[in-house]
PDB file of C-alpha atoms and ligand atoms in Angstrom:
ATOM      1  CA  MET V 648       6.071  19.540  29.054  1.00  0.00           C
ATOM      2  CA  ALA V 649       3.508  17.262  27.425  1.00  0.00           C
ATOM      3  CA  GLU V 650       2.004  19.025  24.419  1.00  0.00           C
ATOM      4  CA  ALA V 651      -0.135  18.223  21.384  1.00  0.00           C
ATOM      5  CA  VAL V 652      -1.274  19.701  18.092  1.00  0.00           C
ATOM      6  CA  ILE V 653      -4.278  18.410  16.132  1.00  0.00           C
ATOM      7  CA  PHE V 654      -4.548  18.521  12.332  1.00  0.00           C
ATOM      8  CA  LEU V 655      -8.156  18.636  11.165  1.00  0.00           C
ATOM      9  CA  GLY V 656      -9.441  18.893   7.614  1.00  0.00           C
ATOM     10  CA  PRO V 657     -10.787  16.998   4.614  1.00  0.00           C
ATOM     11  CA  PRO V 658      -8.849  14.319   2.723  1.00  0.00           C
ATOM     12  CA  GLY V 659      -6.333  15.884   0.343  1.00  0.00           C
ATOM     13  CA  ALA V 660      -5.906  19.140   2.303  1.00  0.00           C
ATOM     14  CA  GLY V 661      -2.227  18.378   2.926  1.00  0.00           C
ATOM     15  CA  LYS V 662      -2.481  17.476   6.624  1.00  0.00           C
ATOM     16  CA  GLY V 663      -0.019  14.593   6.373  1.00  0.00           C
ATOM     17  CA  THR V 664       2.692  16.586   4.585  1.00  0.00           C
ATOM     18  CA  GLN V 665       2.397  19.520   6.976  1.00  0.00           C
ATOM     19  CA  ALA V 666       2.134  17.332  10.080  1.00  0.00           C
ATOM     20  CA  LYS V 667       5.313  15.481   9.118  1.00  0.00           C
ATOM     21  CA  ARG V 668       7.284  18.692   8.747  1.00  0.00           C
ATOM     22  CA  LEU V 669       5.932  20.276  11.919  1.00  0.00           C
ATOM     23  CA  ALA V 670       6.685  17.118  13.881  1.00  0.00           C
ATOM     24  CA  ALA V 671      10.277  17.114  12.617  1.00  0.00           C
ATOM     25  CA  ASP V 672      10.777  20.814  13.420  1.00  0.00           C
ATOM     26  CA  LEU V 673       9.258  20.625  16.905  1.00  0.00           C
ATOM     27  CA  GLY V 674      10.720  17.237  17.757  1.00  0.00           C
ATOM     28  CA  PHE V 675       7.194  15.894  18.237  1.00  0.00           C
ATOM     29  CA  ARG V 676       5.937  12.468  17.244  1.00  0.00           C
ATOM     30  CA  GLN V 677       3.471  12.437  14.319  1.00  0.00           C
ATOM     31  CA  LEU V 678       0.590  10.101  15.076  1.00  0.00           C
ATOM     32  CA  SER V 679      -1.342   9.390  11.887  1.00  0.00           C
ATOM     33  CA  THR V 680      -4.145   6.908  12.503  1.00  0.00           C
ATOM     34  CA  GLY V 681      -4.408   6.396   8.714  1.00  0.00           C
ATOM     35  CA  GLU V 682      -0.711   5.438   8.494  1.00  0.00           C
ATOM     36  CA  ILE V 683      -0.979   3.125  11.497  1.00  0.00           C
ATOM     37  CA  LEU V 684      -4.020   1.442   9.919  1.00  0.00           C
ATOM     38  CA  ARG V 685      -2.243   1.077   6.550  1.00  0.00           C
ATOM     39  CA  SER V 686       0.671  -0.584   8.328  1.00  0.00           C
ATOM     40  CA  HIS V 687      -1.744  -3.071   9.940  1.00  0.00           C
ATOM     41  CA  VAL V 688      -3.268  -3.774   6.521  1.00  0.00           C
ATOM     42  CA  ALA V 689       0.195  -4.309   5.002  1.00  0.00           C
ATOM     43  CA  ARG V 690       1.178  -6.687   7.820  1.00  0.00           C
ATOM     44  CA  GLY V 691      -2.140  -8.532   7.547  1.00  0.00           C
ATOM     45  CA  THR V 692      -2.939  -8.231  11.266  1.00  0.00           C
ATOM     46  CA  GLU V 693      -6.447  -8.949  12.576  1.00  0.00           C
ATOM     47  CA  LEU V 694      -7.023  -5.216  12.937  1.00  0.00           C
ATOM     48  CA  GLY V 695      -5.802  -4.680   9.382  1.00  0.00           C
ATOM     49  CA  ARG V 696      -8.165  -7.326   8.020  1.00  0.00           C
ATOM     50  CA  LEU V 697     -11.040  -5.620   9.819  1.00  0.00           C
ATOM     51  CA  ALA V 698     -10.097  -2.099   8.699  1.00  0.00           C
ATOM     52  CA  LYS V 699      -9.252  -2.764   5.033  1.00  0.00           C
ATOM     53  CA  PRO V 700     -12.773  -3.147   3.600  1.00  0.00           C
ATOM     54  CA  LEU V 701     -13.902  -0.008   5.429  1.00  0.00           C
ATOM     55  CA  MET V 702     -10.891   1.986   4.245  1.00  0.00           C
ATOM     56  CA  ASP V 703     -11.356   0.762   0.674  1.00  0.00           C
ATOM     57  CA  ALA V 704     -15.002   1.851   0.834  1.00  0.00           C
ATOM     58  CA  GLY V 705     -14.021   5.301   2.142  1.00  0.00           C
ATOM     59  CA  LYS V 706     -15.770   4.662   5.462  1.00  0.00           C
ATOM     60  CA  LEU V 707     -14.439   5.503   8.894  1.00  0.00           C
ATOM     61  CA  VAL V 708     -13.088   2.697  11.051  1.00  0.00           C
ATOM     62  CA  PRO V 709     -15.059   2.250  14.334  1.00  0.00           C
ATOM     63  CA  ASP V 710     -14.185   4.606  17.197  1.00  0.00           C
ATOM     64  CA  GLU V 711     -13.256   1.768  19.587  1.00  0.00           C
ATOM     65  CA  ILE V 712     -10.524   0.580  17.225  1.00  0.00           C
ATOM     66  CA  ILE V 713      -9.129   4.061  16.709  1.00  0.00           C
ATOM     67  CA  LEU V 714      -9.253   4.846  20.429  1.00  0.00           C
ATOM     68  CA  GLY V 715      -7.498   1.556  21.147  1.00  0.00           C
ATOM     69  CA  ILE V 716      -4.667   2.545  18.799  1.00  0.00           C
ATOM     70  CA  ILE V 717      -4.327   6.048  20.257  1.00  0.00           C
ATOM     71  CA  GLY V 718      -4.558   4.823  23.860  1.00  0.00           C
ATOM     72  CA  GLU V 719      -1.794   2.299  23.240  1.00  0.00           C
ATOM     73  CA  GLU V 720       0.485   4.825  21.523  1.00  0.00           C
ATOM     74  CA  LEU V 721       0.051   7.433  24.264  1.00  0.00           C
ATOM     75  CA  ALA V 722       0.518   4.872  27.022  1.00  0.00           C
ATOM     76  CA  ALA V 723       3.922   4.047  25.535  1.00  0.00           C
ATOM     77  CA  MET V 724       5.067   7.691  25.748  1.00  0.00           C
ATOM     78  CA  PRO V 725       6.325   8.903  29.142  1.00  0.00           C
ATOM     79  CA  ASN V 726       6.112  12.558  28.088  1.00  0.00           C
ATOM     80  CA  PRO V 727       3.824  12.800  25.068  1.00  0.00           C
ATOM     81  CA  ARG V 728       4.698  15.476  22.493  1.00  0.00           C
ATOM     82  CA  VAL V 729       2.395  14.609  19.674  1.00  0.00           C
ATOM     83  CA  ILE V 730       1.007  15.836  16.372  1.00  0.00           C
ATOM     84  CA  PHE V 731      -2.333  14.120  15.795  1.00  0.00           C
ATOM     85  CA  ASP V 732      -2.870  13.727  12.054  1.00  0.00           C
ATOM     86  CA  GLY V 733      -6.295  12.517  10.933  1.00  0.00           C
ATOM     87  CA  PHE V 734      -7.477  12.018  14.513  1.00  0.00           C
ATOM     88  CA  PRO V 735      -9.990  12.793  15.957  1.00  0.00           C
ATOM     89  CA  ARG V 736     -12.525  12.323  13.159  1.00  0.00           C
ATOM     90  CA  THR V 737     -15.773  11.952  15.136  1.00  0.00           C
ATOM     91  CA  LEU V 738     -17.293  13.705  18.129  1.00  0.00           C
ATOM     92  CA  ALA V 739     -16.860  10.562  20.237  1.00  0.00           C
ATOM     93  CA  GLN V 740     -13.142  10.494  19.346  1.00  0.00           C
ATOM     94  CA  ALA V 741     -12.787  14.205  20.211  1.00  0.00           C
ATOM     95  CA  GLU V 742     -14.461  13.717  23.589  1.00  0.00           C
ATOM     96  CA  ALA V 743     -12.293  10.699  24.368  1.00  0.00           C
ATOM     97  CA  LEU V 744      -9.196  12.672  23.364  1.00  0.00           C
ATOM     98  CA  ASP V 745     -10.198  15.517  25.696  1.00  0.00           C
ATOM     99  CA  ARG V 746     -10.300  13.030  28.552  1.00  0.00           C
ATOM    100  CA  LEU V 747      -6.917  11.577  27.595  1.00  0.00           C
ATOM    101  CA  LEU V 748      -5.337  15.030  27.356  1.00  0.00           C
ATOM    102  CA  ALA V 749      -6.723  15.968  30.775  1.00  0.00           C
ATOM    103  CA  GLU V 750      -5.636  12.703  32.409  1.00  0.00           C
ATOM    104  CA  ARG V 751      -2.108  12.950  31.040  1.00  0.00           C
ATOM    105  CA  GLN V 752      -1.930  16.739  31.509  1.00  0.00           C
ATOM    106  CA  ILE V 753      -1.116  17.261  27.851  1.00  0.00           C
ATOM    107  CA  ARG V 754      -1.468  20.878  26.749  1.00  0.00           C
ATOM    108  CA  LEU V 755      -3.255  21.405  23.418  1.00  0.00           C
ATOM    109  CA  LEU V 756      -1.256  23.997  21.462  1.00  0.00           C
ATOM    110  CA  GLY V 757      -3.890  24.299  18.756  1.00  0.00           C
ATOM    111  CA  VAL V 758      -6.252  22.606  16.342  1.00  0.00           C
ATOM    112  CA  LEU V 759      -5.222  23.415  12.785  1.00  0.00           C
ATOM    113  CA  LEU V 760      -8.090  23.267  10.326  1.00  0.00           C
ATOM    114  CA  VAL V 761      -6.504  22.940   6.879  1.00  0.00           C
ATOM    115  CA  THR V 762      -9.009  23.393   4.072  1.00  0.00           C
ATOM    116  CA  ALA V 763      -9.243  23.791   0.305  1.00  0.00           C
ATOM    117  CA  PRO V 764     -12.150  23.732  -2.174  1.00  0.00           C
ATOM    118  CA  GLU V 765     -13.512  20.243  -2.790  1.00  0.00           C
ATOM    119  CA  GLU V 766     -12.626  20.116  -6.500  1.00  0.00           C
ATOM    120  CA  GLU V 767      -8.995  20.924  -5.640  1.00  0.00           C
ATOM    121  CA  LEU V 768      -8.995  18.186  -2.959  1.00  0.00           C
ATOM    122  CA  ILE V 769     -10.279  15.628  -5.460  1.00  0.00           C
ATOM    123  CA  ARG V 770      -7.742  16.727  -8.077  1.00  0.00           C
ATOM    124  CA  ARG V 771      -4.906  16.279  -5.579  1.00  0.00           C
ATOM    125  CA  LEU V 772      -6.131  12.891  -4.378  1.00  0.00           C
ATOM    126  CA  LEU V 773      -6.424  11.586  -7.937  1.00  0.00           C
ATOM    127  CA  GLY V 774      -2.861  12.816  -8.578  1.00  0.00           C
ATOM    128  CA  ARG V 775      -1.659  11.061  -5.438  1.00  0.00           C
ATOM    129  CA  ALA V 776      -3.346   7.872  -6.627  1.00  0.00           C
ATOM    130  CA  GLN V 777      -0.964   7.758  -9.564  1.00  0.00           C
ATOM    131  CA  GLN V 778       2.117   8.554  -7.472  1.00  0.00           C
ATOM    132  CA  GLU V 779       1.554   6.531  -4.313  1.00  0.00           C
ATOM    133  CA  GLY V 780      -0.940   3.922  -5.411  1.00  0.00           C
ATOM    134  CA  ARG V 781      -3.061   4.110  -2.268  1.00  0.00           C
ATOM    135  CA  SER V 782      -6.001   1.774  -2.765  1.00  0.00           C
ATOM    136  CA  ASP V 783      -8.457   4.359  -1.369  1.00  0.00           C
ATOM    137  CA  ASP V 784      -7.391   7.093  -3.809  1.00  0.00           C
ATOM    138  CA  ASN V 785      -9.858   6.242  -6.575  1.00  0.00           C
ATOM    139  CA  GLU V 786     -12.723   8.523  -7.515  1.00  0.00           C
ATOM    140  CA  GLU V 787     -15.551   6.493  -5.984  1.00  0.00           C
ATOM    141  CA  THR V 788     -13.766   6.035  -2.658  1.00  0.00           C
ATOM    142  CA  ILE V 789     -12.653   9.669  -2.621  1.00  0.00           C
ATOM    143  CA  ARG V 790     -16.289  10.811  -2.942  1.00  0.00           C
ATOM    144  CA  ALA V 791     -17.284   8.493  -0.084  1.00  0.00           C
ATOM    145  CA  ARG V 792     -14.447   9.876   2.079  1.00  0.00           C
ATOM    146  CA  MET V 793     -15.714  13.415   1.425  1.00  0.00           C
ATOM    147  CA  VAL V 794     -19.207  12.402   2.540  1.00  0.00           C
ATOM    148  CA  GLU V 795     -17.813  10.831   5.739  1.00  0.00           C
ATOM    149  CA  TYR V 796     -15.822  14.011   6.352  1.00  0.00           C
ATOM    150  CA  ARG V 797     -18.840  16.275   5.931  1.00  0.00           C
ATOM    151  CA  GLN V 798     -21.132  14.136   8.053  1.00  0.00           C
ATOM    152  CA  LYS V 799     -18.860  12.956  10.863  1.00  0.00           C
ATOM    153  CA  THR V 800     -15.743  15.120  11.017  1.00  0.00           C
ATOM    154  CA  GLN V 801     -16.971  18.579  10.051  1.00  0.00           C
ATOM    155  CA  PRO V 802     -18.932  18.922  13.345  1.00  0.00           C
ATOM    156  CA  LEU V 803     -15.547  18.977  15.098  1.00  0.00           C
ATOM    157  CA  VAL V 804     -14.911  22.410  13.588  1.00  0.00           C
ATOM    158  CA  ASP V 805     -17.635  23.870  15.827  1.00  0.00           C
ATOM    159  CA  TYR V 806     -16.522  21.718  18.732  1.00  0.00           C
ATOM    160  CA  TYR V 807     -13.006  23.160  18.684  1.00  0.00           C
ATOM    161  CA  ALA V 808     -14.139  26.663  17.709  1.00  0.00           C
ATOM    162  CA  ARG V 809     -16.111  26.766  20.978  1.00  0.00           C
ATOM    163  CA  THR V 810     -13.029  25.957  23.041  1.00  0.00           C
ATOM    164  CA  GLY V 811     -11.018  28.658  21.240  1.00  0.00           C
ATOM    165  CA  SER V 812      -8.318  26.248  20.049  1.00  0.00           C
ATOM    166  CA  LEU V 813      -9.307  26.284  16.363  1.00  0.00           C
ATOM    167  CA  LYS V 814      -6.935  27.928  13.881  1.00  0.00           C
ATOM    168  CA  GLU V 815      -7.989  28.068  10.252  1.00  0.00           C
ATOM    169  CA  ILE V 816      -5.298  27.537   7.647  1.00  0.00           C
ATOM    170  CA  ASN V 817      -5.785  28.065   3.918  1.00  0.00           C
ATOM    171  CA  GLY V 818      -4.458  24.840   2.398  1.00  0.00           C
ATOM    172  CA  LEU V 819      -4.646  26.093  -1.177  1.00  0.00           C
ATOM    173  CA  GLY V 820      -1.168  27.646  -1.495  1.00  0.00           C
ATOM    174  CA  GLN V 821       2.273  26.115  -1.993  1.00  0.00           C
ATOM    175  CA  VAL V 822       3.433  23.663   0.674  1.00  0.00           C
ATOM    176  CA  GLU V 823       5.886  26.293   1.973  1.00  0.00           C
ATOM    177  CA  GLU V 824       3.250  29.049   2.256  1.00  0.00           C
ATOM    178  CA  VAL V 825       0.883  26.738   4.071  1.00  0.00           C
ATOM    179  CA  TYR V 826       3.658  25.747   6.466  1.00  0.00           C
ATOM    180  CA  GLN V 827       4.419  29.396   7.237  1.00  0.00           C
ATOM    181  CA  ALA V 828       0.744  30.018   7.991  1.00  0.00           C
ATOM    182  CA  ILE V 829       0.799  27.057  10.375  1.00  0.00           C
ATOM    183  CA  GLN V 830       3.873  28.355  12.175  1.00  0.00           C
ATOM    184  CA  ALA V 831       2.279  31.790  12.490  1.00  0.00           C
ATOM    185  CA  ALA V 832      -0.971  30.309  13.817  1.00  0.00           C
ATOM    186  CA  LEU V 833       0.945  28.440  16.500  1.00  0.00           C
ATOM    187  CA  GLY V 834       2.979  31.527  17.374  1.00  0.00           C
ATOM    188  CA  LEU V 835       6.219  29.880  16.244  1.00  0.00           C
ATOM    189  CA  ARG V 836       7.311  32.812  14.094  1.00  0.00           C
ATOM    190  CA  ALA V 837       6.934  36.562  14.288  1.00  0.00           C
TER     191      ALA V 837
HETATM  192  P1  AMP O 919      -6.115   8.983   6.193  1.00  0.00           P
HETATM  193  O1  AMP O 919      -4.762   8.437   5.873  1.00  0.00           O
HETATM  194  O2  AMP O 919      -6.101   9.870   7.402  1.00  0.00           O
HETATM  195  O3  AMP O 919      -6.774   9.634   5.006  1.00  0.00           O
HETATM  196  O4  AMP O 919      -7.039   7.742   6.587  1.00  0.00           O
HETATM  197  C1  AMP O 919      -7.300   6.700   5.660  1.00  0.00           C
HETATM  198  C2  AMP O 919      -8.515   5.896   6.126  1.00  0.00           C
HETATM  199  O5  AMP O 919      -8.222   5.301   7.404  1.00  0.00           O
HETATM  200  C3  AMP O 919      -9.779   6.683   6.350  1.00  0.00           C
HETATM  201  O6  AMP O 919     -10.516   6.855   5.152  1.00  0.00           O
HETATM  202  C4  AMP O 919     -10.508   5.801   7.351  1.00  0.00           C
HETATM  203  O7  AMP O 919     -11.068   4.662   6.720  1.00  0.00           O
HETATM  204  C5  AMP O 919      -9.378   5.329   8.240  1.00  0.00           C
HETATM  205  N1  AMP O 919      -9.116   6.258   9.365  1.00  0.00           N
HETATM  206  C6  AMP O 919      -7.966   6.961   9.599  1.00  0.00           C
HETATM  207  N2  AMP O 919      -8.062   7.692  10.720  1.00  0.00           N
HETATM  208  C7  AMP O 919      -9.305   7.450  11.233  1.00  0.00           C
HETATM  209  C8  AMP O 919     -10.005   7.917  12.371  1.00  0.00           C
HETATM  210  N3  AMP O 919      -9.456   8.803  13.228  1.00  0.00           N
HETATM  211  N4  AMP O 919     -11.264   7.447  12.565  1.00  0.00           N
HETATM  212  C9  AMP O 919     -11.826   6.556  11.729  1.00  0.00           C
HETATM  213  N5  AMP O 919     -11.228   6.085  10.632  1.00  0.00           N
HETATM  214  C10 AMP O 919      -9.964   6.518  10.373  1.00  0.00           C
END
């Protein structure tokens, strides 16, 4: 059956790490719009050239571009089983995703809101900057990403709370503890 999970939460909450593991365990495909965009930037595609300055400034990439990427990925899957990581990030993206899920009869298993206090998020992102060298993991860009999150993505918390699919996960613990909370929230363990 076609099924999906959404990871929602601020930058640095650990969405990517958790999404990767959940995707591997469930045999789902992880769809990270951030990773897809970074691959376009690395390959120097037209889309990458357009997205790079926005990503480096900590700004969101326009909805049409993101929806183009997601539409293409889903169209290529005969029976989508997907973990959305870092998508949707705006109300327009969430509404478009609702339509896609309905059209393709994809069941939403849950929206996992992974959160941690902002100072902890910033500490983690600055640590990641040293390890992974992502060009948007510098303090100025991190602050801008937090502002974008609060203004454009946070409203999705209410959006999904209304539909009853929201599951709040404390992202502050060890990776393993957080993963167990995710499994419990999705009813994957007793
Ligand atoms: P991430 O790897 O999810 O932190 O995303 C890195 C950057 O890619 C973000 O700061 C945005 O510039 C861009 N991005 C990724 N996903 C989206 C999205 N769903 N909507 C808009 N911009 C996005």
